[in-house]
Short mmCIF file of C-alpha atoms in Angstrom, two decimals:
data_model
loop_
_atom_site.label_atom_id
_atom_site.label_comp_id
_atom_site.label_asym_id
_atom_site.label_seq_id
_atom_site.Cartn_x
_atom_site.Cartn_y
_atom_site.Cartn_z
CA MET A 1435 0.00 0.00 0.00
CA ASN A 1436 0.98 3.67 -0.22
CA SER A 1437 2.56 5.29 2.81
CA ILE A 1438 0.22 6.17 5.66
CA LYS A 1439 0.32 9.95 6.10
CA ILE A 1440 0.37 10.84 9.78
CA GLY A 1441 -0.22 13.84 12.02
CA ILE A 1442 0.57 13.95 15.73
CA ILE A 1443 -1.30 16.29 18.09
CA GLY A 1444 0.55 17.15 21.30
CA GLY A 1445 3.88 15.89 20.02
CA ALA A 1446 6.13 17.41 22.70
CA GLY A 1447 5.27 14.96 25.49
CA TYR A 1448 6.56 11.49 26.28
CA THR A 1449 3.97 9.59 24.20
CA GLY A 1450 4.51 11.97 21.27
CA GLY A 1451 8.24 11.39 21.46
CA GLU A 1452 7.78 7.60 21.54
CA LEU A 1453 5.48 7.78 18.52
CA LEU A 1454 8.10 9.75 16.62
CA ARG A 1455 10.83 7.28 17.55
CA ILE A 1456 8.75 4.36 16.26
CA LEU A 1457 7.18 6.00 13.20
CA ILE A 1458 10.41 7.47 11.83
CA ASN A 1459 11.56 3.87 11.30
CA HIS A 1460 8.18 2.45 10.27
CA PRO A 1461 8.36 1.25 6.63
CA SER A 1462 4.82 2.39 5.77
CA ALA A 1463 4.63 5.65 7.73
CA GLU A 1464 5.10 9.20 6.46
CA LEU A 1465 5.14 11.86 9.17
CA VAL A 1466 3.43 14.95 7.76
CA PHE A 1467 3.11 17.19 10.82
CA VAL A 1468 3.79 17.23 14.55
CA ASN A 1469 1.57 19.74 16.29
CA SER A 1470 2.64 21.50 19.49
CA GLN A 1471 1.41 24.91 20.58
CA SER A 1472 4.28 25.39 23.03
CA GLN A 1473 7.11 24.29 20.70
CA ALA A 1474 5.89 25.53 17.30
CA GLY A 1475 8.74 26.37 14.92
CA LYS A 1476 11.37 24.39 16.81
CA PRO A 1477 12.93 21.12 15.58
CA VAL A 1478 11.37 18.05 17.18
CA TYR A 1479 14.88 16.99 18.24
CA SER A 1480 15.15 20.11 20.41
CA THR A 1481 12.63 18.43 22.75
CA HIS A 1482 13.18 14.78 21.90
CA THR A 1483 16.97 14.86 21.90
CA ASP A 1484 17.29 11.14 21.04
CA LEU A 1485 15.99 12.09 17.56
CA LEU A 1486 18.93 14.37 16.76
CA GLY A 1487 20.21 13.24 13.36
CA GLU A 1488 17.05 11.18 12.74
CA THR A 1489 14.67 13.86 11.45
CA GLU A 1490 14.54 17.54 10.50
CA LEU A 1491 10.79 17.86 11.21
CA LEU A 1492 9.68 21.04 12.95
CA PHE A 1493 6.86 21.35 15.45
CA THR A 1494 3.93 23.31 14.04
CA ASP A 1495 0.85 25.01 15.43
CA LYS A 1496 -1.01 24.27 12.17
CA LEU A 1497 -3.49 21.42 11.64
CA PRO A 1498 -3.38 20.35 7.96
CA PHE A 1499 -5.93 17.54 8.33
CA GLU A 1500 -6.43 17.39 4.57
CA SER A 1501 -2.86 16.10 4.18
CA VAL A 1502 -3.07 13.05 6.46
CA ASP A 1503 -4.77 9.66 6.76
CA VAL A 1504 -4.60 9.40 10.55
CA ILE A 1505 -3.98 11.60 13.57
CA PHE A 1506 -2.69 10.53 16.96
CA LEU A 1507 -3.98 12.54 19.92
CA CYS A 1508 -1.19 12.69 22.51
CA SER A 1509 -2.35 15.55 24.72
CA GLY A 1510 -3.31 15.14 28.35
CA HIS A 1511 -6.45 13.51 29.70
CA GLY A 1512 -9.49 15.68 28.99
CA GLN A 1513 -7.74 17.44 26.13
CA SER A 1514 -8.76 15.03 23.36
CA ALA A 1515 -12.48 15.62 23.85
CA LYS A 1516 -11.84 19.37 23.92
CA PHE A 1517 -9.70 19.16 20.77
CA LEU A 1518 -12.31 17.21 18.81
CA ALA A 1519 -15.05 19.59 19.94
CA GLU A 1520 -13.05 22.58 18.71
CA ASN A 1521 -11.72 21.12 15.43
CA ASN A 1522 -13.55 19.60 12.49
CA VAL A 1523 -11.55 16.48 11.69
CA PRO A 1524 -12.67 15.07 8.31
CA ASN A 1525 -14.41 11.69 8.37
CA SER A 1526 -11.71 10.39 6.04
CA VAL A 1527 -9.07 10.82 8.75
CA LYS A 1528 -8.75 8.04 11.32
CA ILE A 1529 -8.26 9.06 14.95
CA ILE A 1530 -6.18 7.19 17.53
CA ASP A 1531 -6.56 8.76 20.96
CA LEU A 1532 -3.98 8.04 23.67
CA SER A 1533 -5.92 9.79 26.45
CA THR A 1534 -8.56 8.36 28.76
CA ASP A 1535 -11.35 10.39 27.16
CA TYR A 1536 -12.99 7.74 24.99
CA ARG A 1537 -11.98 4.42 26.55
CA ASP A 1538 -15.63 3.90 27.52
CA GLU A 1539 -16.31 3.69 23.74
CA THR A 1540 -18.40 6.87 23.59
CA ASN A 1541 -18.54 9.04 20.46
CA GLY A 1542 -18.02 6.04 18.14
CA PHE A 1543 -14.63 4.98 19.53
CA VAL A 1544 -13.53 1.34 19.76
CA TYR A 1545 -11.40 0.31 22.73
CA GLY A 1546 -8.00 -0.36 21.19
CA LEU A 1547 -6.65 -3.42 22.98
CA PRO A 1548 -5.73 -5.68 20.03
CA GLU A 1549 -5.66 -8.83 22.15
CA LEU A 1550 -9.33 -8.16 22.93
CA ASN A 1551 -10.79 -6.22 19.99
CA ARG A 1552 -8.54 -6.97 17.01
CA GLU A 1553 -11.37 -7.47 14.48
CA ARG A 1554 -13.28 -4.36 15.58
CA ILE A 1555 -10.10 -2.26 15.39
CA LYS A 1556 -9.55 -3.33 11.79
CA THR A 1557 -12.78 -1.64 10.67
CA SER A 1558 -12.78 1.37 13.01
CA ASN A 1559 -12.06 5.01 12.21
CA LYS A 1560 -11.85 5.98 15.90
CA ILE A 1561 -9.67 4.02 18.31
CA ALA A 1562 -9.24 4.70 22.03
CA ASN A 1563 -5.82 3.46 23.11
CA PRO A 1564 -5.85 1.69 26.52
CA GLY A 1565 -4.10 2.94 29.63
CA CYS A 1566 -0.69 1.55 30.56
CA PHE A 1567 -1.63 -0.11 33.87
CA ALA A 1568 -4.87 -1.29 32.25
CA THR A 1569 -2.97 -2.95 29.41
CA SER A 1570 -0.64 -4.85 31.70
CA ILE A 1571 -3.40 -5.98 34.07
CA GLN A 1572 -5.89 -6.93 31.35
CA LEU A 1573 -3.32 -9.05 29.51
CA ALA A 1574 -2.87 -10.95 32.77
CA LEU A 1575 -6.62 -11.65 32.98
CA LEU A 1576 -8.14 -11.85 29.48
CA PRO A 1577 -7.46 -15.59 28.96
CA LEU A 1578 -9.16 -16.41 32.25
CA ALA A 1579 -12.15 -14.19 31.50
CA ALA A 1580 -12.53 -15.71 28.03
CA ASN A 1581 -12.89 -19.11 29.70
CA GLY A 1582 -15.23 -17.97 32.48
CA LEU A 1583 -12.55 -18.56 35.11
CA LEU A 1584 -12.79 -15.28 37.07
CA ASN A 1585 -14.59 -16.65 40.10
CA SER A 1586 -13.16 -14.65 42.99
CA GLU A 1587 -12.00 -11.18 43.92
CA ILE A 1588 -8.91 -10.09 41.99
CA HIS A 1589 -5.90 -8.58 43.74
CA VAL A 1590 -3.33 -6.48 41.88
CA SER A 1591 -0.08 -4.94 43.06
CA ALA A 1592 1.65 -3.04 40.27
CA VAL A 1593 4.57 -0.64 39.96
CA THR A 1594 5.26 1.84 37.16
CA GLY A 1595 8.18 4.01 36.14
CA SER A 1596 8.21 7.79 36.45
CA THR A 1597 7.37 8.36 32.76
CA GLY A 1598 3.90 7.02 33.53
CA ALA A 1599 3.16 10.36 35.18
CA GLY A 1600 3.82 12.31 31.97
CA GLN A 1601 6.25 15.11 31.29
CA SER A 1602 4.70 17.83 33.47
CA LEU A 1603 6.54 18.26 36.75
CA SER A 1604 4.96 17.56 40.12
CA PRO A 1605 6.46 16.98 43.59
CA SER A 1606 6.44 13.20 43.09
CA THR A 1607 8.19 13.27 39.68
CA HIS A 1608 11.31 15.25 40.64
CA PHE A 1609 14.50 13.15 40.73
CA SER A 1610 15.24 14.17 44.33
CA TRP A 1611 11.88 12.71 45.45
CA ARG A 1612 11.66 9.71 43.13
CA SER A 1613 15.23 8.42 43.46
CA SER A 1614 15.69 5.71 46.13
CA ASN A 1615 12.00 6.00 46.91
CA ILE A 1616 8.70 4.19 46.36
CA SER A 1617 5.11 5.08 47.24
CA ILE A 1618 1.50 4.00 46.84
CA TYR A 1619 -0.99 6.24 45.06
CA LYS A 1620 -4.71 6.03 44.16
CA ALA A 1621 -5.14 2.77 46.10
CA PHE A 1622 -8.41 1.05 45.10
CA THR A 1623 -9.47 4.14 43.07
CA HIS A 1624 -7.16 4.25 40.03
CA GLN A 1625 -8.87 5.54 36.88
CA HIS A 1626 -7.84 2.45 34.87
CA LEU A 1627 -10.15 0.23 36.93
CA ALA A 1628 -13.14 1.30 34.82
CA GLU A 1629 -11.69 0.10 31.53
CA ILE A 1630 -10.36 -3.11 33.10
CA GLY A 1631 -13.83 -4.00 34.40
CA GLN A 1632 -15.40 -3.08 31.06
CA SER A 1633 -13.11 -5.48 29.17
CA LEU A 1634 -13.47 -8.38 31.60
CA LYS A 1635 -17.28 -8.12 31.40
CA GLN A 1636 -17.01 -8.14 27.61
CA LEU A 1637 -15.46 -11.61 27.82
CA GLN A 1638 -17.13 -12.95 30.97
CA THR A 1639 -20.65 -11.56 31.06
CA GLY A 1640 -21.87 -11.01 34.58
CA PHE A 1641 -18.44 -10.62 36.13
CA GLU A 1642 -19.02 -8.46 39.22
CA LYS A 1643 -16.15 -9.37 41.57
CA GLU A 1644 -13.99 -6.67 43.14
CA ILE A 1645 -10.68 -5.72 41.53
CA ASN A 1646 -8.44 -4.61 44.39
CA PHE A 1647 -5.68 -2.53 42.79
CA ILE A 1648 -2.70 -1.05 44.63
CA PRO A 1649 -0.50 1.03 42.26
CA TYR A 1650 3.07 2.01 43.16
CA ARG A 1651 5.36 4.74 41.89
CA GLY A 1652 8.72 3.13 41.17
CA ASN A 1653 12.18 4.72 41.32
CA PHE A 1654 12.94 3.94 37.65
CA THR A 1655 11.88 5.63 34.43
CA ARG A 1656 10.20 2.99 32.22
CA GLY A 1657 8.22 -0.18 32.62
CA ILE A 1658 5.35 -1.76 34.53
CA MET A 1659 5.28 -4.95 36.56
CA ALA A 1660 1.80 -6.07 37.60
CA ASN A 1661 1.34 -8.97 40.00
CA VAL A 1662 -2.21 -10.27 39.75
CA TYR A 1663 -3.60 -13.09 41.91
CA LEU A 1664 -6.97 -14.78 42.38
CA ASP A 1665 -8.53 -18.14 43.25
CA PHE A 1666 -8.01 -20.92 40.69
CA ASP A 1667 -9.12 -24.53 41.08
CA GLY A 1668 -7.05 -26.07 38.27
CA THR A 1669 -3.39 -26.98 38.09
CA LEU A 1670 -0.56 -24.76 36.94
CA GLU A 1671 -0.46 -26.78 33.71
CA ASN A 1672 -4.17 -26.07 33.17
CA ALA A 1673 -3.58 -22.34 33.58
CA VAL A 1674 -0.55 -22.22 31.29
CA ALA A 1675 -2.50 -24.07 28.60
CA VAL A 1676 -5.33 -21.50 28.85
CA PHE A 1677 -2.88 -18.62 28.39
CA GLU A 1678 -0.89 -20.23 25.59
CA LYS A 1679 -4.05 -21.01 23.64
CA TYR A 1680 -5.46 -17.51 24.04
CA TYR A 1681 -2.25 -15.78 22.95
CA ALA A 1682 -1.24 -18.24 20.21
CA GLU A 1683 -2.23 -15.74 17.49
CA HIS A 1684 -1.16 -12.57 19.32
CA PRO A 1685 2.48 -11.81 18.42
CA PHE A 1686 3.38 -9.49 21.30
CA CYS A 1687 2.32 -11.70 24.22
CA THR A 1688 4.68 -14.40 25.45
CA ILE A 1689 4.44 -16.85 28.35
CA SER A 1690 7.69 -17.30 30.26
CA LYS A 1691 8.56 -20.50 32.14
CA SER A 1692 11.18 -18.70 34.24
CA PRO A 1693 11.20 -15.55 36.43
CA ILE A 1694 10.80 -12.28 34.51
CA ASP A 1695 12.02 -8.71 34.99
CA ILE A 1696 11.13 -5.34 33.53
CA LYS A 1697 14.31 -4.92 31.48
CA GLN A 1698 13.12 -7.75 29.21
CA VAL A 1699 10.41 -5.47 27.80
CA VAL A 1700 11.78 -1.92 28.06
CA ASN A 1701 11.77 -0.22 24.62
CA THR A 1702 9.60 -3.01 23.14
CA ASN A 1703 5.93 -3.61 22.39
CA LYS A 1704 6.02 -6.95 24.22
CA CYS A 1705 4.02 -8.20 27.15
CA ILE A 1706 5.71 -11.11 28.94
CA LEU A 1707 3.65 -13.15 31.39
CA GLU A 1708 4.78 -15.57 34.09
CA ILE A 1709 2.28 -17.85 35.83
CA GLN A 1710 2.65 -19.49 39.24
CA LYS A 1711 0.32 -21.58 41.41
CA HIS A 1712 0.43 -21.20 45.21
CA GLY A 1713 -2.15 -23.32 47.01
CA ASN A 1714 -5.51 -22.31 45.56
CA LYS A 1715 -4.13 -19.02 44.26
CA LEU A 1716 -2.99 -18.32 40.70
CA LEU A 1717 -0.35 -15.59 40.42
CA ILE A 1718 0.15 -13.93 37.03
CA THR A 1719 3.04 -11.49 36.63
CA SER A 1720 2.75 -9.19 33.63
CA ILE A 1721 5.47 -6.83 32.38
CA ILE A 1722 5.31 -4.15 29.68
CA ASP A 1723 6.99 -0.87 28.76
CA ASN A 1724 4.45 1.76 29.85
CA LEU A 1725 5.38 4.08 26.95
CA VAL A 1726 5.41 1.41 24.21
CA LYS A 1727 2.94 -1.44 24.72
CA GLY A 1728 1.30 0.77 27.35
CA ALA A 1729 0.92 3.74 24.99
CA SER A 1730 2.66 4.65 21.72
CA GLY A 1731 3.67 1.18 20.52
CA GLN A 1732 0.15 -0.10 21.05
CA ALA A 1733 -1.14 2.97 19.18
CA VAL A 1734 1.05 2.01 16.19
CA GLN A 1735 -0.13 -1.60 16.54
CA ASN A 1736 -3.68 -0.24 16.26
CA MET A 1737 -2.72 1.87 13.24
CA ASN A 1738 -1.29 -1.22 11.55
CA LEU A 1739 -4.54 -3.11 12.08
CA ALA A 1740 -6.71 -0.19 10.94
CA PHE A 1741 -4.75 0.15 7.68
CA GLY A 1742 -4.49 -3.56 6.87
CA LEU A 1743 -0.80 -3.97 7.70
CA ALA A 1744 0.79 -6.85 9.55
CA GLU A 1745 0.33 -6.15 13.26
CA THR A 1746 4.08 -6.21 13.95
CA THR A 1747 5.07 -3.74 11.21
CA GLY A 1748 7.61 -1.27 12.58
CA LEU A 1749 7.39 -2.79 16.05
CA ASN A 1750 10.15 -5.40 16.05
CA LEU A 1751 12.02 -3.51 18.76
CA LYS A 1752 14.84 -4.84 20.90
CA SER A 1753 14.83 -4.58 24.69
CA VAL A 1754 17.73 -3.01 26.57
CA GLY A 1755 18.56 -6.29 28.36
CA PHE A 1756 21.28 -4.76 30.52
#
């Protein structure tokens, strides 16, 4: 096919920078404009310094919708709905929103978790990219929900890197606070709980059990590790078989037979899962990069599906390892 012509709205933040890093090397992508009101006229590498020597694109405050096939909305939560209300995006332009604004599938959006809604994403013009915690936790639970195996309360303890808080500074994102430190935030009330529950009910109708979620701020920059546990009557072998069958046709999800760590997925679009059985409890550990599979990489995965490309196009990325 011809190149996919792309515009990015809110390109100066972390998710915008990750999109640029991926799309510059995507064989079917053509970056047409990167919109930023605060950085207009400056080279994108002046903000995203890792792109020095990779592109001469400038940030712009213009919105040439007529020149693109798809736009990515990378502004903060609440800003996407405001942007779409204030700007007339042509129906011919697909929209992939990385904010929380349309994850409830309002305004014609499809929830963009490929491992759940792949076929719907392929035919959609409006895709709501999932949250980072939500992605990691859902990928730990979807196979069980698809088999009607969520039969108890679910407990989740998950830690994310500092980039999960976005680029704007706050007391808990400064190096002097974050370094050598860890803290709980939004215990039992995190905004991603709504979309997690929505997806689980999509697969297991009538699921009404509590999801007890304790999120942690980690003292590292990238990655999420979610530890999810619940009651499970079968054997470990039964559980592994359920997960391997569910993810057999999903290229970014892998089941590990040995202990896993976040560095295995940093800078990649992978989700690696490890499953353990302890008494009557099943423990699923799920790791992703919060900026890639948890945001921009998944957004490109959704773009690939929406434009009929192989799901992995431009996303064969190597982890840092050490």
